[in-house]
Every structure is written in C-alpha cells, then in structure tokens.
Short mmCIF file of C-alpha atoms and ligand atoms in Angstrom, two decimals:
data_model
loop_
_atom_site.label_atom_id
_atom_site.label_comp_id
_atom_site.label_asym_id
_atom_site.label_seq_id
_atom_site.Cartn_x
_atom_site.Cartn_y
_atom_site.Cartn_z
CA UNK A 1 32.34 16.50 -14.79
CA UNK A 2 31.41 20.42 -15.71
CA UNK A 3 30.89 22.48 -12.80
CA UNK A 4 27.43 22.48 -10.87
CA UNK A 5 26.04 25.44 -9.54
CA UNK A 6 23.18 25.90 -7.50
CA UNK A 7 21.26 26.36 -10.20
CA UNK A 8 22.02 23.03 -11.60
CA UNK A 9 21.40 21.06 -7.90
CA UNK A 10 17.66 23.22 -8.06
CA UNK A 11 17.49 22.40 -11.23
CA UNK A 12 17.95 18.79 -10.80
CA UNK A 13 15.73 18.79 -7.53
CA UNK A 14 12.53 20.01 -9.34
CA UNK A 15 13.25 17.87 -12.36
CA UNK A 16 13.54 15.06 -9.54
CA UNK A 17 10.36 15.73 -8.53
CA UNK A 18 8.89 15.91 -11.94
CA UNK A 19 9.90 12.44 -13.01
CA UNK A 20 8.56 11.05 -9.30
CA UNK A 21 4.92 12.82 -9.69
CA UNK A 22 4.76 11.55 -13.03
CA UNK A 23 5.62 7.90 -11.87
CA UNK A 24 3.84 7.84 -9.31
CA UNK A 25 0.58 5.57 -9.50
CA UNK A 26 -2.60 6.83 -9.00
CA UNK A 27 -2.83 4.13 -5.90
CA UNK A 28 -0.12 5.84 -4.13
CA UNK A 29 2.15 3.32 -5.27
CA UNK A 30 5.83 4.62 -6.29
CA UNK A 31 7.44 2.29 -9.12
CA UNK A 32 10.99 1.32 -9.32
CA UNK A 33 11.46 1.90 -12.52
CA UNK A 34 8.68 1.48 -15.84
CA UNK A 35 11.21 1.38 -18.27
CA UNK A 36 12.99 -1.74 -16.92
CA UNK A 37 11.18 -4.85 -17.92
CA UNK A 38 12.07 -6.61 -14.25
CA UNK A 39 10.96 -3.96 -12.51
CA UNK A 40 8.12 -2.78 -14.55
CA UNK A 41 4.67 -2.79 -12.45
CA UNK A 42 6.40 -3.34 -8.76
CA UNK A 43 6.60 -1.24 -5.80
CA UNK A 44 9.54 -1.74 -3.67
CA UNK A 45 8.92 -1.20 0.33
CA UNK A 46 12.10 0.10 0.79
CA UNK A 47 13.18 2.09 -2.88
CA UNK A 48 9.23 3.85 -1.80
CA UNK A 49 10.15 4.52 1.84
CA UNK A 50 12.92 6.32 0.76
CA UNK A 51 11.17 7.74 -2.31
CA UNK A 52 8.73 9.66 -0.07
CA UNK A 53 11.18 10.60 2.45
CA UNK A 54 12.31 12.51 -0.11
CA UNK A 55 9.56 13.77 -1.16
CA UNK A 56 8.32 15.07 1.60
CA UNK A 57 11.36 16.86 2.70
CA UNK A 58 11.15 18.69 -0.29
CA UNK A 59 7.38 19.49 0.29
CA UNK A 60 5.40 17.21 -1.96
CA UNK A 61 3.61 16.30 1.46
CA UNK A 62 0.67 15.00 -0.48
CA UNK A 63 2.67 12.71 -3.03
CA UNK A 64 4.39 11.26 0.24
CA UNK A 65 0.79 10.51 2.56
CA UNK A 66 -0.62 9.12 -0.67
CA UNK A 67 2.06 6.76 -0.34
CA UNK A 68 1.50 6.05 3.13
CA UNK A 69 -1.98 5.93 2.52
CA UNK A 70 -0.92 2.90 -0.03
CA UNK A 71 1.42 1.10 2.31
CA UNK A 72 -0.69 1.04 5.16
CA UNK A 73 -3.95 -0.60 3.36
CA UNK A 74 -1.66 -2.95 1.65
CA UNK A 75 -0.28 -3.96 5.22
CA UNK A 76 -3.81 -4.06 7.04
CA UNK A 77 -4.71 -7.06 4.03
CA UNK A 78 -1.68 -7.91 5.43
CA UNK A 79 -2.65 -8.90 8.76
CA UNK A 80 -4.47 -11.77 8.75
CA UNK A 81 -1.30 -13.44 7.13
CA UNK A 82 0.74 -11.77 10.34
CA UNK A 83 -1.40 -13.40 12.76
CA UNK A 84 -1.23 -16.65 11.15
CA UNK A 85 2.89 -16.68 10.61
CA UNK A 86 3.13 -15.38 14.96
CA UNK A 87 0.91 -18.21 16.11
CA UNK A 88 2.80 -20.30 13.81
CA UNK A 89 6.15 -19.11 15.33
CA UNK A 90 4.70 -18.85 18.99
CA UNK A 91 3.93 -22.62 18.87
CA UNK A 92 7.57 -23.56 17.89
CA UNK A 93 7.09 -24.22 13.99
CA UNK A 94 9.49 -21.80 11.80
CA UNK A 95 7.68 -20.33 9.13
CA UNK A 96 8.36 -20.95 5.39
CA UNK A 97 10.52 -18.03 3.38
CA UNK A 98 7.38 -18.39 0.96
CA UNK A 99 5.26 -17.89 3.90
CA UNK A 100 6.39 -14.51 4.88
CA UNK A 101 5.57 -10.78 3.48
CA UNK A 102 6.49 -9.60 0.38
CA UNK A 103 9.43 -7.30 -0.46
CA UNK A 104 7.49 -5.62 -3.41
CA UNK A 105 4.09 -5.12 -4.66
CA UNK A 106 2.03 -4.47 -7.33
CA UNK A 107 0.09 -1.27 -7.65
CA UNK A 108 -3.15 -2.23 -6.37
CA UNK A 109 -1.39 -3.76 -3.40
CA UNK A 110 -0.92 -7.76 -4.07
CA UNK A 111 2.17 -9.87 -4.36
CA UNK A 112 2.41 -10.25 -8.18
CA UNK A 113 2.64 -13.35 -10.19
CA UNK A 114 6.40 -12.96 -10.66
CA UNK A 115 8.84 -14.61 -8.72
CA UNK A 116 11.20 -12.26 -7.05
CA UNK A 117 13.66 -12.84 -4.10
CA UNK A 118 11.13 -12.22 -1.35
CA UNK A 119 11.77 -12.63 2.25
CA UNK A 120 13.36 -9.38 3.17
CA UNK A 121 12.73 -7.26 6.36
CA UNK A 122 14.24 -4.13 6.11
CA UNK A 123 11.04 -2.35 3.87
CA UNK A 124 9.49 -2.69 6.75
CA UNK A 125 11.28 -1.05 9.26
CA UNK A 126 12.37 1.66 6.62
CA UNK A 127 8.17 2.27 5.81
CA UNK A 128 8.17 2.46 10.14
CA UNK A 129 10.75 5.05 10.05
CA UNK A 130 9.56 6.88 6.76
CA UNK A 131 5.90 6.92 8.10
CA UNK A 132 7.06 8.47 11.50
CA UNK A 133 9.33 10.84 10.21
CA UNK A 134 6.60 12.07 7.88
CA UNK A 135 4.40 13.03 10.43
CA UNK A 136 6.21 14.19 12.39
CA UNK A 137 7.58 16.60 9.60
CA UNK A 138 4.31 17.92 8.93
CA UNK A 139 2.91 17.43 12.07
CA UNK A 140 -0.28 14.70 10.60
CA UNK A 141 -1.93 12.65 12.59
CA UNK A 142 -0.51 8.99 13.12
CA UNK A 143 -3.65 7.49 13.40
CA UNK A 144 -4.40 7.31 10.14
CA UNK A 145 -1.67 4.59 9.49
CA UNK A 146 -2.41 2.97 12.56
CA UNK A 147 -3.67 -0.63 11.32
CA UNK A 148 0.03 -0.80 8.82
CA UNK A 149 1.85 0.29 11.72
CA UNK A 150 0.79 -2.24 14.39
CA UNK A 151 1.32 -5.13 11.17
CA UNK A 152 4.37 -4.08 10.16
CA UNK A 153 5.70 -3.86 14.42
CA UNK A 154 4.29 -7.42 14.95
CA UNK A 155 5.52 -8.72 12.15
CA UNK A 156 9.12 -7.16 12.63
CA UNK A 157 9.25 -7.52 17.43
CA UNK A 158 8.46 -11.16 15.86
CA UNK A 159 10.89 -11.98 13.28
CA UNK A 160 13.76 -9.43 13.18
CA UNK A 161 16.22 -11.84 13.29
CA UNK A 162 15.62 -14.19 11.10
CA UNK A 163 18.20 -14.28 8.45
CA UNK A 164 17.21 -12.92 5.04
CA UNK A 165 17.69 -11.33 1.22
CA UNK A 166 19.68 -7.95 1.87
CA UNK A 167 19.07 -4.38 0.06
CA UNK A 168 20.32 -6.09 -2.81
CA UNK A 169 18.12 -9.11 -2.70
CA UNK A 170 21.39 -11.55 -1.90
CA UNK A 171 22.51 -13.83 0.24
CA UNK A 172 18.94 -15.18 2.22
CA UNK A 173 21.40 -17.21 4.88
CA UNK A 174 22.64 -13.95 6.52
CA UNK A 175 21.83 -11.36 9.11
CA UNK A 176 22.80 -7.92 7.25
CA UNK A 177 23.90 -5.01 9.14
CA UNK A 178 21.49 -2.66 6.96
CA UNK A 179 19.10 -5.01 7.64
CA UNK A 180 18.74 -4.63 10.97
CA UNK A 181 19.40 -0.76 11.33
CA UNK A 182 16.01 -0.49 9.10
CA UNK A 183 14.56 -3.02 11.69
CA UNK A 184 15.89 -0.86 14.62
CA UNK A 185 15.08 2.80 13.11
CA UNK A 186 11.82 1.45 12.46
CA UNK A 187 11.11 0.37 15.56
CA UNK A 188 12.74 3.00 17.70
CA UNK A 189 10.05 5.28 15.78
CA UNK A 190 7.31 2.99 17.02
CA UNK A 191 8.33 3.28 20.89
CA UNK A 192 8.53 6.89 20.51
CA UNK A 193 5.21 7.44 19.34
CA UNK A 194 1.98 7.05 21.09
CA UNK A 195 0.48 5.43 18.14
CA UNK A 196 0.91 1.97 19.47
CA UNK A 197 0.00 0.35 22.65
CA UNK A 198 1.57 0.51 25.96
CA UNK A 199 3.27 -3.00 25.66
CA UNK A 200 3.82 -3.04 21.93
CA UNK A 201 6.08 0.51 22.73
CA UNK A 202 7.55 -0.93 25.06
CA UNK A 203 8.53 -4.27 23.19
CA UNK A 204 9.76 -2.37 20.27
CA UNK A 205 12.04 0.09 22.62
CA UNK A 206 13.72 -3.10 24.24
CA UNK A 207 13.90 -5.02 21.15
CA UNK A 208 15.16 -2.51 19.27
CA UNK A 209 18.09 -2.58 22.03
CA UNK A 210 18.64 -5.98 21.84
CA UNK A 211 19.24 -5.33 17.78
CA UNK A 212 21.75 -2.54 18.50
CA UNK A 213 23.65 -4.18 20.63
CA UNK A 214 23.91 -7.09 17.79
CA UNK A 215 25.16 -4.68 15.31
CA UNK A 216 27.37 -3.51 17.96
CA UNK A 217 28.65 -6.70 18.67
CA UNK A 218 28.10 -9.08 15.74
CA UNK A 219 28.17 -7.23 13.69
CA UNK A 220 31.75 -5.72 13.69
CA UNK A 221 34.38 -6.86 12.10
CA UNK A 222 38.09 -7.62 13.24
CA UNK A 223 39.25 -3.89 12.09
CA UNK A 224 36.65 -2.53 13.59
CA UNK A 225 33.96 -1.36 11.15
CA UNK A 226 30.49 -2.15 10.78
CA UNK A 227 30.71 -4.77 7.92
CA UNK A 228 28.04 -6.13 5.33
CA UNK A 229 26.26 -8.74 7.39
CA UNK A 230 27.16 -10.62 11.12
CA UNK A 231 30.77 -12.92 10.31
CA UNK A 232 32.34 -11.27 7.81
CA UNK A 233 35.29 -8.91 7.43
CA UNK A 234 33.24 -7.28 3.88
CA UNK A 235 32.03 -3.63 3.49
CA UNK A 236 28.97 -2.44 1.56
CA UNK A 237 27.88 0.73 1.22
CA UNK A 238 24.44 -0.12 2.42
CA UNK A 239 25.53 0.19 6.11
CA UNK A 240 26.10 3.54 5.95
CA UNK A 241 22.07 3.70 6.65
CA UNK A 242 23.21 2.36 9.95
CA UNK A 243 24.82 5.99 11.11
CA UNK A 244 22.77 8.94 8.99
CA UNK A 245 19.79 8.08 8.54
CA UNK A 246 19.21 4.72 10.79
CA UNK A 247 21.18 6.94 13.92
CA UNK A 248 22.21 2.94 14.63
CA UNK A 249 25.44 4.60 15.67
CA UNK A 250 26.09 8.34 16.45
CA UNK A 251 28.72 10.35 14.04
CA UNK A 252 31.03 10.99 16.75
CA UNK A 253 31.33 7.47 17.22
CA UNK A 254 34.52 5.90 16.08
CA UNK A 255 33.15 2.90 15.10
CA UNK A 256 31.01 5.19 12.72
CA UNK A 257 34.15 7.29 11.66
CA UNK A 258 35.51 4.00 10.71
CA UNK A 259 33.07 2.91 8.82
CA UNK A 260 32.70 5.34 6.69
CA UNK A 261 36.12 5.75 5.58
CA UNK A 262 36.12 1.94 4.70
CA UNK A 263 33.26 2.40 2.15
CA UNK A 264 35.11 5.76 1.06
CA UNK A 265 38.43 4.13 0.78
CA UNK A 266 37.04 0.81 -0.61
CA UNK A 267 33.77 1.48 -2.33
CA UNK A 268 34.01 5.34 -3.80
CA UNK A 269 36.22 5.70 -7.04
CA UNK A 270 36.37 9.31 -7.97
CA UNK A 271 32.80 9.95 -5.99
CA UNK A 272 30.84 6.97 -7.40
CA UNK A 273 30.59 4.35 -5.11
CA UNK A 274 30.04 0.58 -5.54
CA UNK A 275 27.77 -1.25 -3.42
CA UNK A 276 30.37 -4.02 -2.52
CA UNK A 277 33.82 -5.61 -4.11
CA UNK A 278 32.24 -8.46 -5.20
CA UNK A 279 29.13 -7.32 -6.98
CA UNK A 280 28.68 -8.24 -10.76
CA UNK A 281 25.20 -7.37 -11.44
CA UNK A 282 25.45 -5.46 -14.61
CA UNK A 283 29.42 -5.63 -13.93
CA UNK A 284 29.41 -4.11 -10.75
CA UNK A 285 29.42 -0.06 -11.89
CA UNK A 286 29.06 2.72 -9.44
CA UNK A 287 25.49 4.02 -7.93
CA UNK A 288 24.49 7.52 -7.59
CA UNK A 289 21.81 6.31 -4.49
CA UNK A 290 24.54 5.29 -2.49
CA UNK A 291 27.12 8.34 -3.34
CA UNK A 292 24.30 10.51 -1.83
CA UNK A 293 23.87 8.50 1.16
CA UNK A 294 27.78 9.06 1.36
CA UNK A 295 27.14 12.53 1.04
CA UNK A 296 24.20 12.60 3.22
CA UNK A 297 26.46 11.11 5.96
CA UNK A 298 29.43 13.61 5.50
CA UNK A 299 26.55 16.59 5.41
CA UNK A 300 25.20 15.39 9.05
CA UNK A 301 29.05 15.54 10.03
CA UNK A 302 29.61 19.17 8.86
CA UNK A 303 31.74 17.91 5.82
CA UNK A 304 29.66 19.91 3.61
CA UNK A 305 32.25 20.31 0.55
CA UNK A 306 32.48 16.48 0.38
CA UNK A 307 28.82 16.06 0.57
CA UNK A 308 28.39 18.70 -2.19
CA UNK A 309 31.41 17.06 -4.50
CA UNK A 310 29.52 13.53 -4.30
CA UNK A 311 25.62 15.20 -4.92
CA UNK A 312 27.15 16.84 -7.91
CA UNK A 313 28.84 13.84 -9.06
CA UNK A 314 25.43 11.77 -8.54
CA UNK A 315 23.30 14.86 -10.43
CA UNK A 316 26.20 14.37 -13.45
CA UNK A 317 24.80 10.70 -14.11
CA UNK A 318 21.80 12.14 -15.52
CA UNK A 319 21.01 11.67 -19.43
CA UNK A 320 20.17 14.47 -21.71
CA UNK A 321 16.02 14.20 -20.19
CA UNK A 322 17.61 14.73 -16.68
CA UNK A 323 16.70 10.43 -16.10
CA UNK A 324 19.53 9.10 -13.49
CA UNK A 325 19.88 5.57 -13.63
CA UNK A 326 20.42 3.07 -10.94
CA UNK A 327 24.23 2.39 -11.54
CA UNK A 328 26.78 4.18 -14.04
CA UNK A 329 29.53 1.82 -15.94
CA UNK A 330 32.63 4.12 -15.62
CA UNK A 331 34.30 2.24 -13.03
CA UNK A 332 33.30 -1.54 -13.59
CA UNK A 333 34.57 -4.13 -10.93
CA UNK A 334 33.92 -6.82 -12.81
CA UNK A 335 33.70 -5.81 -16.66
CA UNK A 336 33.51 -9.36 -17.99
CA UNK A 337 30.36 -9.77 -16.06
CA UNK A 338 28.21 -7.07 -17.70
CA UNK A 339 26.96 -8.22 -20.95
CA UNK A 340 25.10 -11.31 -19.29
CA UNK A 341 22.83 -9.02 -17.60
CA UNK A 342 21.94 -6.56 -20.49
CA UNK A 343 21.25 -9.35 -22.48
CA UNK A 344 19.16 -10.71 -19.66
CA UNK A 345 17.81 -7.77 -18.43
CA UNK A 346 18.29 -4.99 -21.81
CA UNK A 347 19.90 -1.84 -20.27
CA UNK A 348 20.52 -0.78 -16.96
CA UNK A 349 17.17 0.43 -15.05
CA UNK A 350 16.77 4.10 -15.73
CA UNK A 351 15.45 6.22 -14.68
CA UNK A 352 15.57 5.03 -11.44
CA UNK A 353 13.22 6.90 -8.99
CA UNK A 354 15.39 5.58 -5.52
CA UNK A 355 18.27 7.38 -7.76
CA UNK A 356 16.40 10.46 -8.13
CA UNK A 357 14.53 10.52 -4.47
CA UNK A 358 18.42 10.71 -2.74
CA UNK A 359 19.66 13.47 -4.95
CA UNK A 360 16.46 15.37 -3.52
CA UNK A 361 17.50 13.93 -0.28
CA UNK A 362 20.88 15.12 -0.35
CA UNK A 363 20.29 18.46 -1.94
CA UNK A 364 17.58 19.17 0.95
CA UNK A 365 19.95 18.45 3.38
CA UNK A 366 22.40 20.65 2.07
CA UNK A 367 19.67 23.47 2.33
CA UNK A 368 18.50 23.20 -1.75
CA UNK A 369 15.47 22.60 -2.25
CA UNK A 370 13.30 22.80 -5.93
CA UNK A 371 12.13 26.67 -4.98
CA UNK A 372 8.61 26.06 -5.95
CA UNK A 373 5.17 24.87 -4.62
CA UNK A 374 5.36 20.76 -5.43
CA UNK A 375 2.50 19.73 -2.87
CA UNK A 376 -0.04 18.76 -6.00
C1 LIG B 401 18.22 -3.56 -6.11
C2 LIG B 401 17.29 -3.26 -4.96
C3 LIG B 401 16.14 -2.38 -5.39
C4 LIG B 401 15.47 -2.93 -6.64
C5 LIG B 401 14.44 -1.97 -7.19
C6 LIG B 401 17.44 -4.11 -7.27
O1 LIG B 401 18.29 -4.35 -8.33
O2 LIG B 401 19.20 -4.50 -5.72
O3 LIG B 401 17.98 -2.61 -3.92
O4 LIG B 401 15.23 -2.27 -4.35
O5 LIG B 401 16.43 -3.17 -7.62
O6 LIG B 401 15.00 -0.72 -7.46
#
C-alpha cells in the first residue's frame, strides 16, 4: 500500500461522491451496484440508509432527503400490508416470511420479480436511524417522513424479534446481534422525536429496552463478547454497528472493548477485515465497508491512527477509475470456494456504493471531508 495523504482521503471523498450522484436514480433510489447482474435494478434498505448517512455528513443534503423522500413513499404503499400482517399477529396467527416487507426494492418502489432472501428487519431500523439523524443534522422538518416513519415503527414495536436473514442475507432461523442494534437505534430515534405519537414513543423507548437488554444478555457469548447472533460463541464484523454507530453499547464499556478486539484479532488481516470465519461467498475475501466501520469505531474511541491506517487501507481497494468493490481477494478464507460464485455471479460487485458511502463516512469522521459544494 503507497502512502495516503490527505490529499488522497479528499480525493477519494469527492470521487465517492461522484460515483453516488451519478448512481443515484432519479426516484431517490440509491442502487447497490449496476454493474453486478444480481444486484442490478435493486435498492437495498440498509446499503441506502447508510449510503445517505454518508452523504449527508459530507453535505450532499439534497441527494440524502431525495432518498428519504423515496423510502418514505415506498413505506406509506407499505402500510396497508402493515396493518394487515399486525391484525394478523394480534389475533395469534404468525405471519408468513413471504408475507412480510421487503429487504430491497426496485426504483420506482415495488418488490421486484426476482426472488431474493427477503424477510430481514434491520433496513428498517437503520432507514429509522438514518432518517432521524438526517434531520436532525440539518435541522429539516420530520414531518415530511411522517407516514414511513409510523410504518416502519409498527411494523418493527411488532415484529422485532422474530428471527430472520442477517446483513448478509443468511441464516433466516436466528436472532442476529446487528439485527437488533438496527432495530434498537432505530427505534430509540423514534422515542426521541416528537414525530410520533405519545404511546407509539413511548412503546418504542420501552421496547427498545427490552431489545438491549437481549443483546446484553443473549446475546453474549461465554468469553464475553457480543457474538454474531443469540447462542453462539461466532464473531462477525457486523456487530460492531452495535457500539459506533447503533450506541447499543457505550465505548467505555468492556463488553464493547471486547468486542472489538475479537473482530480485530479474528476478522482484520493486515486492515481488511472479513465479515465472519466461515464465509465463502466469493471465497470469503476482505471488505473495505466493514474495515471503515472498524475504523469508524476506533475514531469515536480517540484511536485516530488506527482509524486512519484502516480508511487508507479501504481507499487502496480502489481500481484505476477510483470504483471500490464490495470485497478484495488478498486474504481468501476459503480459496477453493471462489470460482463457483464468479461463474455464478461474473466478478465481484464493483463498484459498490455501501463501499464507497463508509470511506466518506470514515473520512468525515476523521474531520476530511470532499472540500467542495456537493448539495446538487
Ligand atoms: C450483502 C448485503 C448487501 C447486498 C447489496 C449482499 O451480498 O450480503 O449485505 O446489502 O449484497 O449490496
């Protein structure tokens, strides 16, 4: 790896931005990725939510609310489904996985045609969290996102915990400790708002408890981490969300210390970090996403040269057009594993915007940020 200046990080922040604006539909919708045939014409509630967090740290305010404006009208078609699946589960009958909300969307807001392992939760409390924190960034009005708000809070005080596909769209029998910190950040956001009703606050503050204290309890294993879902002794670098930015856990909290030196000792191989020991999907290679959220929780903790050595590690993936992908083959887990999926799937997903959006997450948070007006 050459050495990164300043110049490089800016550098790779506007070029960030660049690659996002041009994605970015004209519905509001943020991609995954275009160039990767799975992907191609979805919009993921949680890669988004994270995607214009990004964004509008770094000032593209208007890219980010015409997200919002997105998610919330695709949630308000959303509601007469909601009210259907909470009488449903009020009169005792569990809803089908089929019957639930979608993890990703098409651009003009409807489910798609293609299957895809739907039933996951967390987009939703992520979008709570990212809607919330945009406002109150640039100090906009809730209101407008009030209908998506009140769908997505239902749908979540209702069904939080329910077992269900993870950040990496596994394992649909298990509670996942990222999972629920999205549930619990989004929620949190909700009872500290005004935007909702009295009682629905109040249900999301005491829920939201209730799913803390099963992270803090469950979900721990014997050596006292916060592992990858409730009953196991596994790590993944997804619960790192859980301390910086879910605040699940504080960073002075030894159960948070020890977490994140698990994932650093287990997971990070010369800065790029795997998502879990076991993964194979395209062989199981290193992502720069999750190296920044590494380094986003090491910035929080005033570990600022170990935040900076894994942003300029993650701004190193990028090709010669400055495209980072979603995962780097360096470091394979499980080599023998990788040809299935580029044969499946052609080559890895690139660029990724998720990838991009935490490099501009990371950088802001170090105090970088593109140097320019990017609210277009
Ligand atoms: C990842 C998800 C991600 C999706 C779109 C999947 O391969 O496991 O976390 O949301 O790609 O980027």
């Amino acid at each position: 790896m050459s050495f990164i200046t300043d110049n490089d990080v800016q550098a790779a922040v506007q070029r960030g931005i660049e690659v996002i604006t041009t994605y970015q539909n004209e519905s509001g919708a943020y991609p995954a990725c275009e160039e990767f045939s799975a992907y191609r014409g979805y919009c993921w509630l949680r890669d988004g939510s994270f995607i214009a967090d990004a964004m509008s740290r770094q000032g593209a305010v208007v890219s980010a609310t015409n997200f919002h404006d997105w998610c919330n009208r695709a949630m308000a078609n959303l509601k007469g489904q909601v009210t259907e699946l909470l009488v449903k589960a009020r009169s005792g009958v569990k809803p089908a996985q089929s019957d639930m909300l979608p993890t990703r969307f098409t651009f003009d807001g409807e489910i798609g045609g293609d299957p895809w392992w739907d039933f996951q939760l967390d987009g939703y409390g992520t979008w709570l969290w990212a809607v919330h924190t945009h406002a109150a960034r640039h100090n906009l009005p809730l209101e407008q996102w009030k209908i998506g708000i009140q769908v997505a809070a239902e749908y979540l005080l209702e069904f939080w915990d329910t077992p269900c596909y993870d950040w990496w769209e596994e394992h649909d029998e298990c509670q996942h400790n990222s999972t629920l910190g999205a549930i619990y950040a989004g929620l949190k956001a909700c009872a500290a708002s005004a935007v909702l009703a009295p009682e629905l606050r109040s249900r999301a503050d005491t829920t939201a408890d209730t799913i803390r204290n099963t992270i803090l309890t469950r979900g721990v294993a014997s050596g006292n981490y916060i592992s990858k879902w409730i009953g196991t002794e596994a790590v993944d670098a997804s619960t790192l969300s859980c301390i910086v930015p879910f605040g699940v856990l504080a960073l002075d909290d030894q159960l948070a210390g020890a977490t994140l030196e698990r994932i650093e000792q287990e997971l990070c191989v010369n800065n790029g970090t795997h998502r879990f020991a076991a993964d194979v999907f395209y062989g199981g290679g290193q992502w720069p996403l999750l190296s920044c959220f590494l380094g986003w929780n090491h910035a929080r903790a005033g570990r600022r040269d170990r935040a900076r050595e894994l942003l300029n590690w993650a701004i190193s993936q990028a090709d010669e057009n400055g495209f980072v992908p979603e995962q780097v083959d360096q470091q394979l887990l499980h080599p023998a594993q990788q040809a299935e999926w580029i044969a499946k799937w052609g080559a890895v997903a690139k660029p990724l915007l998720w990838s991009h959006a935490m490099i501009l997450t990371l950088a802001s948070e170090l105090g970088i940020t593109a140097g320019k007006n990017n609210n277009q």
